Amino acid sequence: MADVTVTEHLLLHQKQTPQATGQFTGLLYDLILSGKTISRRINKAGLLDILGGTGEVNVQGENVQKLDEIANRIMIYRMERCGALCAMSSEEEAELIRVSPEFPRGDYILIFDPLDGSSNIDVNINVGTIFSILRRPEGCTGEVALEEVLQPGRNQVAAGYILYGPSTMLVFSTGQGVHGFTLDPGVGEFLLSHPNMRIPEQGGIYSVNEGYRNNWDAPTREAVDWFHNCETQDGKFYSSRYVGALVADFHRTLIYGGIYMYPPYVNKPNGKLRLMCEASPLAFLAEQAGGKASDGKRRILDLQPERLHARTPLFIGSVKDVEAVEKVYARHKTA
Ligand code: AHG
Ligand code: MN
Ligand code: MN
C-alpha cells in the first residue's frame, strides 16, 4: 500500500467536502504538530525530570502530573497561534481560553484533554490527548461568550485523539468515518494505517473499574453483571480489561468491540468523565465507526453541557453491548 500521509488524506478529504476550508486543514495540521511534540516529550519521560506530580491540584480536584502541565502548555502555545481558533477549553484550565487579539483568529473552538490517563505515566503505560472541534455559532462576533462554547456533541465538526502507546497513533473523524494513522518516528509523519475503522456490532470485552462496585446503585450493578452472565457471539465468556486511561480503553474497544463503562456513583451521579473533552469526542468517533455512546439513558451527543467541566456517566462501544446496558436502566426506570 502506498504511504498516505495525514496531510494528503486531509487534502483529499477537503475536495470531497466543499464546506471544509484551508483554515480547518491548518487547524488539524497544528494539532498534529502539538501531538508530535507531546509524543517526543513522553518518549523521553524516564530520562528527564518530568515524571511525578507538580504538587498542585487542578480544577477537577485531581493531582496534576508534570506531564499534564507540559502537554497543556504545548497545546495552548501552538494552538493559540494556529489562526483558526477563537477559543479553547482545556481539562486543566478552569476558565475558557479566549484567543488574544495579538494572534490571528478564526471561527473554530477547540476543547481538549491534554493528557488523558496521566496517572499511568509514571509506570510507562499508554496515555493520550483527546480533542473536540466545534464551530462558533453563525453570526457571533466579538468576544466569545461561554454559551457559544457550550454546545452538544452532535455539533462537533471533528474529534479524535492521539494515543501515545507502543507506537503513537492519531485517530480522528471529520464526520466521514474514522481513520487511524501511525507515526513513523523516522520521518516524523503520521501514515494511514487504519482506514475506515468500524466497531464490531458486539464484542467480547467489558471494561470498568470494578473496585467501585460498592459505590454503584442497583441498576448499575445489574448492568455490569449482565456482562458476567451473558455470552459472546462465539458462545464464550466476556473477558475484562481496564487500562485506566480512557483513551487506551476506548482505542481497544474501537478495534476489538465490546464496551467501556464509567458508570455513575451513588454519591457522584455524573461519574467522573468530562462531557466536553472526553465523552463527546469519543462518542463522535464511536458513532462514526458504527458504534454507540450513552449515559445509560440518553445519547451522549445530545447532552447539553451546562458548564465547561460538566461530567457524565459513559457507556461506549459496540451497539449491542451499549444497548444491553440501556435496557437494564430502562427496566429499572419503569419498575
Ligand atoms: P485524566 O488523566 O485526564 O484525569 O483522566 C483520567 C480518567 C480516564 O482516563 C480513566 O478512564 C479514568 O480517569 C480512570 O478513573 P478511575 O481510576 O476512577 O477508574
Ligand atoms: Mn482524561
Ligand atoms: Mn487529563
mmCIF file of C-alpha atoms and ligand atoms in Angstrom:
data_model
loop_
_atom_site.group_PDB
_atom_site.id
_atom_site.type_symbol
_atom_site.label_atom_id
_atom_site.label_comp_id
_atom_site.label_asym_id
_atom_site.label_seq_id
_atom_site.Cartn_x
_atom_site.Cartn_y
_atom_site.Cartn_z
ATOM 1 C CA MET A 1 0.000 0.000 0.000
ATOM 2 C CA ALA A 2 1.309 3.421 -0.911
ATOM 3 C CA ASP A 3 2.034 5.546 2.149
ATOM 4 C CA VAL A 4 -0.706 8.121 2.631
ATOM 5 C CA THR A 5 0.283 10.948 4.960
ATOM 6 C CA VAL A 6 -2.289 12.582 7.144
ATOM 7 C CA THR A 7 -1.846 15.839 5.210
ATOM 8 C CA GLU A 8 -2.522 14.071 1.916
ATOM 9 C CA HIS A 9 -5.582 12.424 3.446
ATOM 10 C CA LEU A 10 -6.867 15.794 4.666
ATOM 11 C CA LEU A 11 -6.412 17.382 1.263
ATOM 12 C CA LEU A 12 -8.277 14.547 -0.451
ATOM 13 C CA HIS A 13 -10.992 14.903 2.157
ATOM 14 C CA GLN A 14 -11.199 18.612 1.582
ATOM 15 C CA LYS A 15 -12.010 18.013 -2.070
ATOM 16 C CA GLN A 16 -14.953 15.837 -1.047
ATOM 17 C CA THR A 17 -16.354 18.333 1.457
ATOM 18 C CA PRO A 18 -16.795 21.760 -0.099
ATOM 19 C CA GLN A 19 -17.529 23.281 3.322
ATOM 20 C CA ALA A 20 -14.038 22.350 4.526
ATOM 21 C CA THR A 21 -11.702 25.308 4.373
ATOM 22 C CA GLY A 22 -7.951 25.796 4.410
ATOM 23 C CA GLN A 23 -8.444 27.227 7.912
ATOM 24 C CA PHE A 24 -9.737 23.881 9.143
ATOM 25 C CA THR A 25 -6.916 21.914 7.488
ATOM 26 C CA GLY A 26 -4.413 24.281 9.109
ATOM 27 C CA LEU A 27 -6.044 23.704 12.490
ATOM 28 C CA LEU A 28 -5.655 19.933 12.191
ATOM 29 C CA TYR A 29 -2.096 20.357 10.975
ATOM 30 C CA ASP A 30 -1.149 22.342 14.102
ATOM 31 C CA LEU A 31 -2.984 19.871 16.341
ATOM 32 C CA ILE A 32 -0.905 17.090 14.818
ATOM 33 C CA LEU A 33 2.256 19.100 15.381
ATOM 34 C CA SER A 34 1.282 19.546 19.061
ATOM 35 C CA GLY A 35 0.685 15.798 19.312
ATOM 36 C CA LYS A 36 4.082 15.024 17.817
ATOM 37 C CA THR A 37 5.739 17.425 20.258
ATOM 38 C CA ILE A 38 3.967 15.835 23.249
ATOM 39 C CA SER A 39 4.824 12.363 21.944
ATOM 40 C CA ARG A 40 8.512 13.272 21.856
ATOM 41 C CA ARG A 41 8.471 14.527 25.439
ATOM 42 C CA ILE A 42 6.648 11.403 26.639
ATOM 43 C CA ASN A 43 9.118 9.116 24.871
ATOM 44 C CA LYS A 44 11.883 10.632 26.995
ATOM 45 C CA ALA A 45 9.897 10.666 30.240
ATOM 46 C CA GLY A 46 12.191 8.272 32.099
ATOM 47 C CA LEU A 47 15.295 10.234 31.061
ATOM 48 C CA LEU A 48 14.216 13.745 32.013
ATOM 49 C CA ASP A 49 12.906 15.030 35.324
ATOM 50 C CA ILE A 50 9.321 15.107 34.093
ATOM 51 C CA LEU A 51 7.761 12.185 35.954
ATOM 52 C CA GLY A 52 5.615 12.551 39.081
ATOM 53 C CA GLY A 53 3.317 15.285 40.319
ATOM 54 C CA THR A 54 3.701 19.047 40.449
ATOM 55 C CA GLY A 55 2.226 19.103 43.958
ATOM 56 C CA GLU A 56 -0.802 21.004 42.646
ATOM 57 C CA VAL A 57 -4.463 20.026 42.372
ATOM 58 C CA ASN A 58 -6.345 21.007 39.188
ATOM 59 C CA VAL A 59 -9.841 22.387 38.663
ATOM 60 C CA GLN A 60 -11.125 18.784 38.694
ATOM 61 C CA GLY A 61 -9.730 18.202 42.210
ATOM 62 C CA GLU A 62 -7.087 15.815 40.835
ATOM 63 C CA ASN A 63 -3.313 15.780 41.363
ATOM 64 C CA VAL A 64 -1.543 17.463 38.451
ATOM 65 C CA GLN A 65 1.285 15.436 36.927
ATOM 66 C CA LYS A 66 4.264 17.302 35.468
ATOM 67 C CA LEU A 67 3.433 15.867 32.056
ATOM 68 C CA ASP A 68 -0.199 17.084 32.357
ATOM 69 C CA GLU A 69 1.164 20.579 32.654
ATOM 70 C CA ILE A 70 3.734 20.159 29.883
ATOM 71 C CA ALA A 71 1.146 18.748 27.467
ATOM 72 C CA ASN A 72 -1.289 21.523 28.400
ATOM 73 C CA ARG A 73 1.310 24.221 27.746
ATOM 74 C CA ILE A 74 2.343 22.681 24.400
ATOM 75 C CA MET A 75 -1.282 22.564 23.233
ATOM 76 C CA ILE A 76 -2.127 26.121 24.302
ATOM 77 C CA TYR A 77 1.092 27.631 22.902
ATOM 78 C CA ARG A 78 0.765 26.003 19.484
ATOM 79 C CA MET A 79 -2.994 26.199 19.071
ATOM 80 C CA GLU A 80 -3.468 29.855 20.028
ATOM 81 C CA ARG A 81 -1.104 30.677 17.154
ATOM 82 C CA CYS A 82 -2.802 28.474 14.547
ATOM 83 C CA GLY A 83 -5.073 31.213 13.220
ATOM 84 C CA ALA A 84 -8.207 29.074 13.076
ATOM 85 C CA LEU A 85 -9.432 29.342 16.679
ATOM 86 C CA CYS A 86 -11.354 31.931 18.624
ATOM 87 C CA ALA A 87 -11.427 29.986 21.914
ATOM 88 C CA MET A 88 -10.172 26.865 23.654
ATOM 89 C CA SER A 89 -11.052 24.879 26.734
ATOM 90 C CA SER A 90 -8.638 22.501 28.449
ATOM 91 C CA GLU A 91 -9.343 19.920 31.121
ATOM 92 C CA GLU A 92 -6.519 21.537 33.083
ATOM 93 C CA GLU A 93 -7.859 25.115 32.912
ATOM 94 C CA ALA A 94 -10.806 26.316 34.979
ATOM 95 C CA GLU A 95 -11.826 29.066 32.563
ATOM 96 C CA LEU A 96 -12.419 29.385 28.858
ATOM 97 C CA ILE A 97 -9.253 30.462 27.000
ATOM 98 C CA ARG A 98 -10.088 33.236 24.550
ATOM 99 C CA VAL A 99 -7.525 33.634 21.776
ATOM 100 C CA SER A 100 -5.851 37.001 22.307
ATOM 101 C CA PRO A 101 -6.210 39.670 19.574
ATOM 102 C CA GLU A 102 -2.412 39.650 19.175
ATOM 103 C CA PHE A 103 -2.883 36.387 17.239
ATOM 104 C CA PRO A 104 -4.894 35.822 14.070
ATOM 105 C CA ARG A 105 -8.302 34.374 14.984
ATOM 106 C CA GLY A 106 -10.738 32.057 13.228
ATOM 107 C CA ASP A 107 -14.190 30.550 13.711
ATOM 108 C CA TYR A 108 -13.319 27.288 15.448
ATOM 109 C CA ILE A 109 -13.351 26.275 19.100
ATOM 110 C CA LEU A 110 -11.032 23.565 20.414
ATOM 111 C CA ILE A 111 -11.822 21.520 23.534
ATOM 112 C CA PHE A 112 -9.129 19.137 24.752
ATOM 113 C CA ASP A 113 -7.833 16.827 27.425
ATOM 114 C CA PRO A 114 -4.084 17.420 27.025
ATOM 115 C CA LEU A 115 -3.063 14.197 28.725
ATOM 116 C CA ASP A 116 -5.630 11.534 29.443
ATOM 117 C CA GLY A 117 -4.755 8.686 31.785
ATOM 118 C CA SER A 118 -1.898 10.658 33.313
ATOM 119 C CA SER A 119 -1.891 8.569 36.485
ATOM 120 C CA ASN A 120 -0.347 5.892 34.214
ATOM 121 C CA ILE A 121 2.598 7.940 33.070
ATOM 122 C CA ASP A 122 4.991 7.005 35.875
ATOM 123 C CA VAL A 123 4.557 3.322 35.057
ATOM 124 C CA ASN A 124 5.078 3.714 31.302
ATOM 125 C CA ILE A 125 1.536 2.788 30.298
ATOM 126 C CA ASN A 126 -0.381 4.378 27.409
ATOM 127 C CA VAL A 127 -1.715 7.899 27.683
ATOM 128 C CA GLY A 128 -3.285 10.163 25.073
ATOM 129 C CA THR A 129 -4.568 13.574 24.033
ATOM 130 C CA ILE A 130 -8.292 13.855 23.246
ATOM 131 C CA PHE A 131 -9.697 16.716 21.131
ATOM 132 C CA SER A 132 -13.048 18.040 20.024
ATOM 133 C CA ILE A 133 -13.575 20.776 17.425
ATOM 134 C CA LEU A 134 -16.677 22.956 17.302
ATOM 135 C CA ARG A 135 -17.553 25.888 15.101
ATOM 136 C CA ARG A 136 -18.558 29.233 16.552
ATOM 137 C CA PRO A 137 -22.330 29.669 16.058
ATOM 138 C CA GLU A 138 -23.281 31.566 12.912
ATOM 139 C CA GLY A 139 -23.419 35.340 13.297
ATOM 140 C CA CYS A 140 -21.444 35.548 16.572
ATOM 141 C CA THR A 141 -18.723 38.182 16.612
ATOM 142 C CA GLY A 142 -16.532 39.954 19.168
ATOM 143 C CA GLU A 143 -15.527 38.382 22.468
ATOM 144 C CA VAL A 144 -16.527 34.706 22.621
ATOM 145 C CA ALA A 145 -19.300 34.081 25.167
ATOM 146 C CA LEU A 146 -19.320 30.888 27.230
ATOM 147 C CA GLU A 147 -22.749 29.954 25.803
ATOM 148 C CA GLU A 148 -21.228 29.796 22.312
ATOM 149 C CA VAL A 149 -18.885 27.073 23.509
ATOM 150 C CA LEU A 150 -21.414 25.018 25.498
ATOM 151 C CA GLN A 151 -22.689 23.049 22.504
ATOM 152 C CA PRO A 152 -23.928 19.458 22.427
ATOM 153 C CA GLY A 153 -21.506 16.914 20.959
ATOM 154 C CA ARG A 154 -23.595 16.406 17.817
ATOM 155 C CA ASN A 155 -22.347 19.832 16.675
ATOM 156 C CA GLN A 156 -18.729 18.688 16.556
ATOM 157 C CA VAL A 157 -17.096 19.199 13.158
ATOM 158 C CA ALA A 158 -14.242 16.874 14.055
ATOM 159 C CA ALA A 159 -12.955 14.876 17.005
ATOM 160 C CA GLY A 160 -10.182 12.458 17.752
ATOM 161 C CA TYR A 161 -7.222 11.500 19.858
ATOM 162 C CA ILE A 162 -3.514 10.920 19.741
ATOM 163 C CA LEU A 163 -2.536 7.778 21.585
ATOM 164 C CA TYR A 164 0.996 7.586 22.957
ATOM 165 C CA GLY A 165 1.411 3.824 23.110
ATOM 166 C CA PRO A 166 3.978 1.336 21.807
ATOM 167 C CA SER A 167 3.541 3.410 18.663
ATOM 168 C CA THR A 168 1.961 6.853 18.507
ATOM 169 C CA MET A 169 -1.368 6.889 16.696
ATOM 170 C CA LEU A 170 -3.721 9.600 15.527
ATOM 171 C CA VAL A 171 -7.368 8.563 15.216
ATOM 172 C CA PHE A 172 -9.881 11.140 14.041
ATOM 173 C CA SER A 173 -13.091 11.805 12.211
ATOM 174 C CA THR A 174 -14.387 14.840 10.348
ATOM 175 C CA GLY A 175 -17.789 13.192 10.041
ATOM 176 C CA GLN A 176 -16.841 10.865 7.191
ATOM 177 C CA GLY A 177 -15.804 7.738 9.026
ATOM 178 C CA VAL A 178 -12.943 7.164 11.431
ATOM 179 C CA HIS A 179 -9.375 6.896 10.204
ATOM 180 C CA GLY A 180 -6.249 5.859 12.073
ATOM 181 C CA PHE A 181 -2.674 6.948 11.329
ATOM 182 C CA THR A 182 0.532 5.665 12.874
ATOM 183 C CA LEU A 183 3.506 7.935 13.459
ATOM 184 C CA ASP A 184 6.634 6.887 11.620
ATOM 185 C CA PRO A 185 9.169 8.398 14.030
ATOM 186 C CA GLY A 186 11.972 8.188 11.463
ATOM 187 C CA VAL A 187 10.297 10.698 9.145
ATOM 188 C CA GLY A 188 8.012 12.368 11.703
ATOM 189 C CA GLU A 189 4.855 11.730 9.670
ATOM 190 C CA PHE A 190 1.564 10.065 10.534
ATOM 191 C CA LEU A 191 0.800 7.476 7.841
ATOM 192 C CA LEU A 192 -2.614 5.987 7.164
ATOM 193 C CA SER A 193 -2.627 2.558 8.832
ATOM 194 C CA HIS A 194 -6.296 2.033 9.807
ATOM 195 C CA PRO A 195 -8.628 3.396 7.108
ATOM 196 C CA ASN A 196 -12.370 3.331 7.852
ATOM 197 C CA MET A 197 -12.345 1.862 11.347
ATOM 198 C CA ARG A 198 -15.571 0.051 12.317
ATOM 199 C CA ILE A 199 -16.626 -1.151 15.767
ATOM 200 C CA PRO A 200 -17.958 -4.728 15.674
ATOM 201 C CA GLU A 201 -21.697 -4.929 16.427
ATOM 202 C CA GLN A 202 -20.976 -6.954 19.556
ATOM 203 C CA GLY A 203 -17.678 -7.543 21.314
ATOM 204 C CA GLY A 204 -16.233 -9.894 23.865
ATOM 205 C CA ILE A 205 -14.616 -7.485 26.333
ATOM 206 C CA TYR A 206 -16.119 -5.278 29.042
ATOM 207 C CA SER A 207 -14.069 -2.559 30.676
ATOM 208 C CA VAL A 208 -14.953 -0.961 34.004
ATOM 209 C CA ASN A 209 -13.295 -0.169 37.337
ATOM 210 C CA GLU A 210 -14.981 -2.841 39.467
ATOM 211 C CA GLY A 211 -13.186 -1.554 42.577
ATOM 212 C CA TYR A 212 -16.045 0.939 42.941
ATOM 213 C CA ARG A 213 -18.775 -1.700 42.909
ATOM 214 C CA ASN A 214 -19.940 -0.859 46.445
ATOM 215 C CA ASN A 215 -20.430 2.716 45.295
ATOM 216 C CA TRP A 216 -22.785 1.754 42.442
ATOM 217 C CA ASP A 217 -26.572 1.767 42.625
ATOM 218 C CA ALA A 218 -28.581 -1.415 41.963
ATOM 219 C CA PRO A 219 -29.221 -0.802 38.213
ATOM 220 C CA THR A 220 -25.505 -0.150 37.618
ATOM 221 C CA ARG A 221 -24.538 -3.357 39.400
ATOM 222 C CA GLU A 222 -27.105 -5.246 37.350
ATOM 223 C CA ALA A 223 -25.845 -3.659 34.111
ATOM 224 C CA VAL A 224 -22.254 -4.730 34.780
ATOM 225 C CA ASP A 225 -23.423 -8.160 35.959
ATOM 226 C CA TRP A 226 -25.030 -8.625 32.560
ATOM 227 C CA PHE A 227 -21.526 -8.989 31.106
ATOM 228 C CA HIS A 228 -20.613 -11.580 33.747
ATOM 229 C CA ASN A 229 -23.549 -13.713 32.759
ATOM 230 C CA CYS A 230 -24.012 -13.305 29.007
ATOM 231 C CA GLU A 231 -22.146 -14.965 26.164
ATOM 232 C CA THR A 232 -20.225 -13.512 23.248
ATOM 233 C CA GLN A 233 -21.292 -14.283 19.688
ATOM 234 C CA ASP A 234 -18.868 -17.239 19.794
ATOM 235 C CA GLY A 235 -20.528 -18.624 22.914
ATOM 236 C CA LYS A 236 -17.632 -17.582 25.190
ATOM 237 C CA PHE A 237 -17.482 -15.619 28.452
ATOM 238 C CA TYR A 238 -16.827 -11.895 28.225
ATOM 239 C CA SER A 239 -13.289 -11.012 29.167
ATOM 240 C CA SER A 240 -12.354 -7.985 31.301
ATOM 241 C CA ARG A 241 -9.744 -5.309 30.518
ATOM 242 C CA TYR A 242 -9.182 -1.963 32.243
ATOM 243 C CA VAL A 243 -6.141 0.160 31.470
ATOM 244 C CA GLY A 244 -7.385 3.147 33.492
ATOM 245 C CA ALA A 245 -6.675 5.511 30.588
ATOM 246 C CA LEU A 246 -9.939 6.176 28.800
ATOM 247 C CA VAL A 247 -8.204 6.858 25.503
ATOM 248 C CA ALA A 248 -6.442 3.471 25.568
ATOM 249 C CA ASP A 249 -9.514 1.580 26.765
ATOM 250 C CA PHE A 250 -11.531 3.275 24.006
ATOM 251 C CA HIS A 251 -8.941 2.501 21.334
ATOM 252 C CA ARG A 252 -9.111 -1.191 22.198
ATOM 253 C CA THR A 253 -12.909 -1.032 22.148
ATOM 254 C CA LEU A 254 -12.874 0.671 18.743
ATOM 255 C CA ILE A 255 -10.778 -2.128 17.274
ATOM 256 C CA TYR A 256 -11.997 -5.232 19.105
ATOM 257 C CA GLY A 257 -15.510 -4.124 20.052
ATOM 258 C CA GLY A 258 -17.088 -4.565 23.466
ATOM 259 C CA ILE A 259 -17.914 -1.864 25.960
ATOM 260 C CA TYR A 260 -16.147 0.721 28.126
ATOM 261 C CA MET A 261 -18.121 1.887 31.144
ATOM 262 C CA TYR A 262 -17.631 4.724 33.586
ATOM 263 C CA PRO A 263 -20.908 4.492 35.479
ATOM 264 C CA PRO A 264 -22.485 6.882 37.987
ATOM 265 C CA TYR A 265 -21.563 6.520 41.659
ATOM 266 C CA VAL A 266 -24.121 6.684 44.436
ATOM 267 C CA ASN A 267 -22.506 9.872 45.737
ATOM 268 C CA LYS A 268 -21.470 11.162 42.267
ATOM 269 C CA PRO A 269 -24.425 10.641 39.919
ATOM 270 C CA ASN A 270 -22.488 12.038 36.944
ATOM 271 C CA GLY A 271 -19.467 9.796 37.419
ATOM 272 C CA LYS A 272 -16.018 11.192 36.708
ATOM 273 C CA LEU A 273 -15.518 11.697 32.991
ATOM 274 C CA ARG A 274 -15.820 15.128 31.460
ATOM 275 C CA LEU A 275 -18.577 15.538 28.854
ATOM 276 C CA MET A 276 -16.903 18.067 26.578
ATOM 277 C CA CYS A 277 -13.264 16.952 26.499
ATOM 278 C CA GLU A 278 -13.640 13.180 26.981
ATOM 279 C CA ALA A 279 -17.123 11.691 26.450
ATOM 280 C CA SER A 280 -18.330 13.795 23.492
ATOM 281 C CA PRO A 281 -15.290 13.435 21.216
ATOM 282 C CA LEU A 282 -15.120 9.686 21.808
ATOM 283 C CA ALA A 283 -18.895 9.399 21.311
ATOM 284 C CA PHE A 284 -18.490 11.161 17.949
ATOM 285 C CA LEU A 285 -15.847 8.606 16.941
ATOM 286 C CA ALA A 286 -17.917 5.678 18.247
ATOM 287 C CA GLU A 287 -20.951 6.703 16.171
ATOM 288 C CA GLN A 288 -18.837 7.406 13.105
ATOM 289 C CA ALA A 289 -17.431 3.876 13.444
ATOM 290 C CA GLY A 290 -20.909 2.327 13.684
ATOM 291 C CA GLY A 291 -20.954 2.066 17.493
ATOM 292 C CA LYS A 292 -22.923 3.796 20.222
ATOM 293 C CA ALA A 293 -22.346 6.042 23.241
ATOM 294 C CA SER A 294 -24.840 6.624 26.027
ATOM 295 C CA ASP A 295 -25.056 7.911 29.593
ATOM 296 C CA GLY A 296 -27.229 4.857 30.276
ATOM 297 C CA LYS A 297 -30.410 6.614 29.217
ATOM 298 C CA ARG A 298 -29.557 9.238 26.630
ATOM 299 C CA ARG A 299 -27.297 9.621 23.618
ATOM 300 C CA ILE A 300 -24.078 11.339 24.729
ATOM 301 C CA LEU A 301 -24.039 13.546 21.606
ATOM 302 C CA ASP A 302 -27.425 15.039 22.559
ATOM 303 C CA LEU A 303 -26.420 16.103 26.065
ATOM 304 C CA GLN A 304 -26.336 19.858 26.541
ATOM 305 C CA PRO A 305 -23.292 20.802 28.661
ATOM 306 C CA GLU A 306 -24.239 23.146 31.467
ATOM 307 C CA ARG A 307 -20.639 24.108 32.221
ATOM 308 C CA LEU A 308 -17.232 23.620 30.629
ATOM 309 C CA HIS A 309 -16.280 20.877 33.060
ATOM 310 C CA ALA A 310 -19.651 19.094 33.261
ATOM 311 C CA ARG A 311 -19.369 15.343 33.871
ATOM 312 C CA THR A 312 -21.364 12.405 32.593
ATOM 313 C CA PRO A 313 -21.596 8.655 33.057
ATOM 314 C CA LEU A 314 -20.347 6.903 29.907
ATOM 315 C CA PHE A 315 -21.192 3.587 28.242
ATOM 316 C CA ILE A 316 -19.474 3.367 24.861
ATOM 317 C CA GLY A 317 -18.623 0.759 22.266
ATOM 318 C CA SER A 318 -20.456 -1.948 20.308
ATOM 319 C CA VAL A 319 -24.127 -1.191 19.621
ATOM 320 C CA LYS A 320 -25.443 -4.409 21.154
ATOM 321 C CA ASP A 321 -23.315 -4.099 24.296
ATOM 322 C CA VAL A 322 -24.346 -0.486 24.934
ATOM 323 C CA GLU A 323 -27.985 -1.324 24.248
ATOM 324 C CA ALA A 324 -27.805 -4.146 26.816
ATOM 325 C CA VAL A 325 -26.888 -1.548 29.474
ATOM 326 C CA GLU A 326 -29.619 0.850 28.349
ATOM 327 C CA LYS A 327 -32.200 -1.925 28.610
ATOM 328 C CA VAL A 328 -31.260 -2.568 32.254
ATOM 329 C CA TYR A 329 -31.587 1.141 33.149
ATOM 330 C CA ALA A 330 -34.896 1.390 31.251
ATOM 331 C CA ARG A 331 -36.284 -1.638 33.111
ATOM 332 C CA HIS A 332 -35.409 -0.060 36.468
ATOM 333 C CA LYS A 333 -36.976 3.224 35.442
ATOM 334 C CA THR A 334 -40.305 1.598 34.689
ATOM 335 C CA ALA A 335 -40.192 -0.871 37.630
HETATM 336 P P1 AHG B 1 -7.232 12.229 33.298
HETATM 337 O O1 AHG B 1 -5.911 11.547 33.435
HETATM 338 O O2 AHG B 1 -7.322 13.078 32.056
HETATM 339 O O3 AHG B 1 -7.636 12.980 34.534
HETATM 340 O O4 AHG B 1 -8.367 11.155 33.027
HETATM 341 C C1 AHG B 1 -8.416 10.023 33.844
HETATM 342 C C2 AHG B 1 -9.690 9.293 33.594
HETATM 343 C C3 AHG B 1 -9.679 8.351 32.415
HETATM 344 O O5 AHG B 1 -8.590 8.405 31.598
HETATM 345 C C4 AHG B 1 -9.750 6.966 33.023
HETATM 346 O O6 AHG B 1 -10.521 6.120 32.270
HETATM 347 C C5 AHG B 1 -10.343 7.233 34.355
HETATM 348 O O7 AHG B 1 -9.928 8.510 34.732
HETATM 349 C C6 AHG B 1 -9.889 6.235 35.369
HETATM 350 O O8 AHG B 1 -10.510 6.545 36.556
HETATM 351 P P2 AHG B 1 -10.573 5.528 37.780
HETATM 352 O O9 AHG B 1 -9.194 5.471 38.335
HETATM 353 O O10 AHG B 1 -11.562 6.192 38.694
HETATM 354 O O11 AHG B 1 -11.074 4.196 37.268
HETATM 355 MN MN MN B 2 -8.890 12.359 30.880
HETATM 356 MN MN MN B 3 -6.132 14.789 31.530
#
